[in-house]
Amino acid sequence: MARRRIVAGNWKMNMTPSEAVALCAQLKDLVVNDEVDVVYCVPAIDIVPVVEAVKGTNVKVGAENMYFEEKGAYTGEISAAMLKDAGVEYVIIGHSERRDYFKEDDALLNKKVKKALEAGLTPILCCGESLEQREMGITLDWIRMQIKCDLQGVTAEQVASMVIAYEPIWAIGTGKTATSDQAEEVCGAIRACIAEIYDEATAEAVRIQYGGSVNGGNAKELFGKPDIDGGLVGGASLKADFGKIVNPE
Ligand code: PGA
């Protein structure tokens, strides 16, 4: 069965609630596509107004982070159940900015992945190597380790429903996209790793995105690769260009 393409915007720490609503209106007609899942992953404070703003459209809403505990004394955190209740369907877990600036490690991310799935959210699990790791020739080893750690105790059926985003750190926000061959090599290796841990059917089902300076000009070639099922898009998700990524010409 062919995998359905998924293009998700990662707004990061951009857009006030009123700006968010305006952006939804600006993009509304540009992102219409029945064959692609379109997701806006937005700052927590924008979730409620964005869920409202995209009602009746093809756009789904995602969060950029969550905490793994059920509830309680975790000042500043947001639970999976809160996201679900607010109308969120996806949640980015383990973005390199969270791993780096907020020191999120694979043991923590594994708990978040499991909690998200338990709550009925679809995790978009991020992985990716630094430039230094790529130059050392350990890219595939590094990614395989991240995937294996982050998916500990996750069932085959759950993995089949997930999204994995390969985002080379050196390509994020730098304008330096991985070539489509470089991106395909790693996305293919992620799929092979899933086949090894689980089975072929799970590997065939899981959707794998590429992220890192995706734009309207390079999306078509990247998404044309057999193991790349769409993109996780930062900078270009905040402007009309996002429409060209959902609907490459
Ligand atoms: P970018 O960010 O598209 O701005 O490179 C991608 C991401 O960090 O998800």
PDB file of N, CA and C in Angstrom, residues 1-4 6 37 90 113 117 121-123 151 154-164 191 194-195 198-208 229:
ATOM      1  N   MET A   1       0.842  -1.199   0.000  1.00  0.00           N
ATOM      2  CA  MET A   1       0.000   0.000   0.000  1.00  0.00           C
ATOM      3  C   MET A   1       0.875   1.247   0.000  1.00  0.00           C
ATOM      4  N   ALA A   2       0.509   2.212  -0.842  1.00  0.00           N
ATOM      5  CA  ALA A   2       1.317   3.428  -0.915  1.00  0.00           C
ATOM      6  C   ALA A   2       1.134   4.264   0.357  1.00  0.00           C
ATOM      7  N   ARG A   3       2.223   4.826   0.792  1.00  0.00           N
ATOM      8  CA  ARG A   3       2.146   5.691   1.973  1.00  0.00           C
ATOM      9  C   ARG A   3       1.631   7.065   1.574  1.00  0.00           C
ATOM     10  N   ARG A   4       0.830   7.661   2.445  1.00  0.00           N
ATOM     11  CA  ARG A   4       0.292   8.984   2.182  1.00  0.00           C
ATOM     12  C   ARG A   4       1.333  10.030   2.567  1.00  0.00           C
ATOM     13  N   ILE A   6       3.030  13.378   3.910  1.00  0.00           N
ATOM     14  CA  ILE A   6       2.704  14.293   5.009  1.00  0.00           C
ATOM     15  C   ILE A   6       3.675  15.472   5.030  1.00  0.00           C
ATOM     16  N   ASP A  37      -1.347  14.830   3.751  1.00  0.00           N
ATOM     17  CA  ASP A  37      -1.718  15.296   5.088  1.00  0.00           C
ATOM     18  C   ASP A  37      -0.940  16.583   5.350  1.00  0.00           C
ATOM     19  N   TYR A  90      -1.075  15.749  16.159  1.00  0.00           N
ATOM     20  CA  TYR A  90       0.341  15.375  16.007  1.00  0.00           C
ATOM     21  C   TYR A  90       1.179  16.093  17.059  1.00  0.00           C
ATOM     22  N   VAL A 113       7.457   9.723  23.529  1.00  0.00           N
ATOM     23  CA  VAL A 113       6.877   8.987  22.387  1.00  0.00           C
ATOM     24  C   VAL A 113       5.789   8.045  22.894  1.00  0.00           C
ATOM     25  N   LEU A 117       1.630   8.322  22.108  1.00  0.00           N
ATOM     26  CA  LEU A 117       0.890   7.233  21.472  1.00  0.00           C
ATOM     27  C   LEU A 117      -0.256   6.756  22.350  1.00  0.00           C
ATOM     28  N   LEU A 121      -2.114  10.577  20.214  1.00  0.00           N
ATOM     29  CA  LEU A 121      -1.467  11.570  19.352  1.00  0.00           C
ATOM     30  C   LEU A 121      -0.483  10.847  18.434  1.00  0.00           C
ATOM     31  N   THR A 122      -0.226  11.415  17.270  1.00  0.00           N
ATOM     32  CA  THR A 122       0.775  10.842  16.367  1.00  0.00           C
ATOM     33  C   THR A 122       2.105  11.575  16.569  1.00  0.00           C
ATOM     34  N   PRO A 123       3.117  10.877  17.073  1.00  0.00           N
ATOM     35  CA  PRO A 123       4.412  11.546  17.241  1.00  0.00           C
ATOM     36  C   PRO A 123       5.107  11.758  15.892  1.00  0.00           C
ATOM     37  N   LEU A 151      12.598   4.404  20.439  1.00  0.00           N
ATOM     38  CA  LEU A 151      11.463   3.490  20.208  1.00  0.00           C
ATOM     39  C   LEU A 151      11.446   2.284  21.154  1.00  0.00           C
ATOM     40  N   VAL A 154       8.126   0.457  22.208  1.00  0.00           N
ATOM     41  CA  VAL A 154       7.023   0.884  21.341  1.00  0.00           C
ATOM     42  C   VAL A 154       6.681  -0.302  20.437  1.00  0.00           C
ATOM     43  N   THR A 155       5.396  -0.618  20.290  1.00  0.00           N
ATOM     44  CA  THR A 155       5.017  -1.804  19.518  1.00  0.00           C
ATOM     45  C   THR A 155       5.096  -1.536  18.009  1.00  0.00           C
ATOM     46  N   ALA A 156       5.119  -2.616  17.236  1.00  0.00           N
ATOM     47  CA  ALA A 156       5.161  -2.510  15.771  1.00  0.00           C
ATOM     48  C   ALA A 156       3.948  -1.733  15.260  1.00  0.00           C
ATOM     49  N   GLU A 157       2.813  -2.036  15.822  1.00  0.00           N
ATOM     50  CA  GLU A 157       1.583  -1.378  15.384  1.00  0.00           C
ATOM     51  C   GLU A 157       1.657   0.131  15.646  1.00  0.00           C
ATOM     52  N   GLN A 158       2.208   0.490  16.787  1.00  0.00           N
ATOM     53  CA  GLN A 158       2.358   1.922  17.103  1.00  0.00           C
ATOM     54  C   GLN A 158       3.350   2.591  16.155  1.00  0.00           C
ATOM     55  N   VAL A 159       4.454   1.922  15.890  1.00  0.00           N
ATOM     56  CA  VAL A 159       5.462   2.510  14.994  1.00  0.00           C
ATOM     57  C   VAL A 159       4.874   2.721  13.598  1.00  0.00           C
ATOM     58  N   ALA A 160       4.056   1.765  13.172  1.00  0.00           N
ATOM     59  CA  ALA A 160       3.454   1.868  11.836  1.00  0.00           C
ATOM     60  C   ALA A 160       2.597   3.125  11.705  1.00  0.00           C
ATOM     61  N   SER A 161       2.079   3.617  12.822  1.00  0.00           N
ATOM     62  CA  SER A 161       1.205   4.793  12.786  1.00  0.00           C
ATOM     63  C   SER A 161       1.981   6.107  12.934  1.00  0.00           C
ATOM     64  N   MET A 162       3.278   5.993  13.210  1.00  0.00           N
ATOM     65  CA  MET A 162       4.077   7.191  13.530  1.00  0.00           C
ATOM     66  C   MET A 162       4.659   7.865  12.297  1.00  0.00           C
ATOM     67  N   VAL A 163       5.240   9.030  12.569  1.00  0.00           N
ATOM     68  CA  VAL A 163       6.016   9.733  11.552  1.00  0.00           C
ATOM     69  C   VAL A 163       7.417   9.922  12.124  1.00  0.00           C
ATOM     70  N   ILE A 164       8.428   9.669  11.310  1.00  0.00           N
ATOM     71  CA  ILE A 164       9.811   9.931  11.722  1.00  0.00           C
ATOM     72  C   ILE A 164      10.345  11.026  10.800  1.00  0.00           C
ATOM     73  N   ARG A 191      14.349   3.355   7.441  1.00  0.00           N
ATOM     74  CA  ARG A 191      13.351   2.318   7.130  1.00  0.00           C
ATOM     75  C   ARG A 191      13.956   0.925   7.338  1.00  0.00           C
ATOM     76  N   ILE A 194      14.019   0.109  10.968  1.00  0.00           N
ATOM     77  CA  ILE A 194      12.681  -0.269  11.475  1.00  0.00           C
ATOM     78  C   ILE A 194      12.373  -1.724  11.072  1.00  0.00           C
ATOM     79  N   ALA A 195      12.763  -2.095   9.854  1.00  0.00           N
ATOM     80  CA  ALA A 195      12.541  -3.480   9.402  1.00  0.00           C
ATOM     81  C   ALA A 195      13.327  -4.451  10.277  1.00  0.00           C
ATOM     82  N   TYR A 198      11.634  -4.340  13.868  1.00  0.00           N
ATOM     83  CA  TYR A 198      10.259  -4.842  13.821  1.00  0.00           C
ATOM     84  C   TYR A 198      10.131  -5.838  12.665  1.00  0.00           C
ATOM     85  N   ASP A 199       9.556  -5.393  11.555  1.00  0.00           N
ATOM     86  CA  ASP A 199       9.411  -6.276  10.394  1.00  0.00           C
ATOM     87  C   ASP A 199       9.202  -5.424   9.146  1.00  0.00           C
ATOM     88  N   GLU A 200       9.151  -6.068   7.995  1.00  0.00           N
ATOM     89  CA  GLU A 200       9.022  -5.350   6.717  1.00  0.00           C
ATOM     90  C   GLU A 200       7.737  -4.547   6.635  1.00  0.00           C
ATOM     91  N   ALA A 201       6.650  -5.123   7.130  1.00  0.00           N
ATOM     92  CA  ALA A 201       5.352  -4.451   7.013  1.00  0.00           C
ATOM     93  C   ALA A 201       5.355  -3.138   7.802  1.00  0.00           C
ATOM     94  N   THR A 202       5.984  -3.156   8.969  1.00  0.00           N
ATOM     95  CA  THR A 202       6.056  -1.940   9.790  1.00  0.00           C
ATOM     96  C   THR A 202       6.926  -0.902   9.087  1.00  0.00           C
ATOM     97  N   ALA A 203       8.030  -1.356   8.518  1.00  0.00           N
ATOM     98  CA  ALA A 203       8.938  -0.444   7.807  1.00  0.00           C
ATOM     99  C   ALA A 203       8.256   0.177   6.590  1.00  0.00           C
ATOM    100  N   GLU A 204       7.430  -0.606   5.933  1.00  0.00           N
ATOM    101  CA  GLU A 204       6.714  -0.100   4.751  1.00  0.00           C
ATOM    102  C   GLU A 204       5.636   0.904   5.134  1.00  0.00           C
ATOM    103  N   ALA A 205       5.105   0.763   6.354  1.00  0.00           N
ATOM    104  CA  ALA A 205       3.986   1.616   6.776  1.00  0.00           C
ATOM    105  C   ALA A 205       4.440   2.950   7.369  1.00  0.00           C
ATOM    106  N   VAL A 206       5.550   2.949   8.097  1.00  0.00           N
ATOM    107  CA  VAL A 206       5.960   4.175   8.800  1.00  0.00           C
ATOM    108  C   VAL A 206       6.299   5.273   7.790  1.00  0.00           C
ATOM    109  N   ARG A 207       5.845   6.487   8.107  1.00  0.00           N
ATOM    110  CA  ARG A 207       6.130   7.591   7.184  1.00  0.00           C
ATOM    111  C   ARG A 207       7.377   8.335   7.642  1.00  0.00           C
ATOM    112  N   ILE A 208       8.250   8.614   6.700  1.00  0.00           N
ATOM    113  CA  ILE A 208       9.524   9.257   7.018  1.00  0.00           C
ATOM    114  C   ILE A 208       9.628  10.571   6.242  1.00  0.00           C
ATOM    115  N   ASP A 229       8.673  10.569   2.493  1.00  0.00           N
ATOM    116  CA  ASP A 229       7.207  10.655   2.411  1.00  0.00           C
ATOM    117  C   ASP A 229       6.680  12.048   2.718  1.00  0.00           C
TER     118      ASP A 229
END
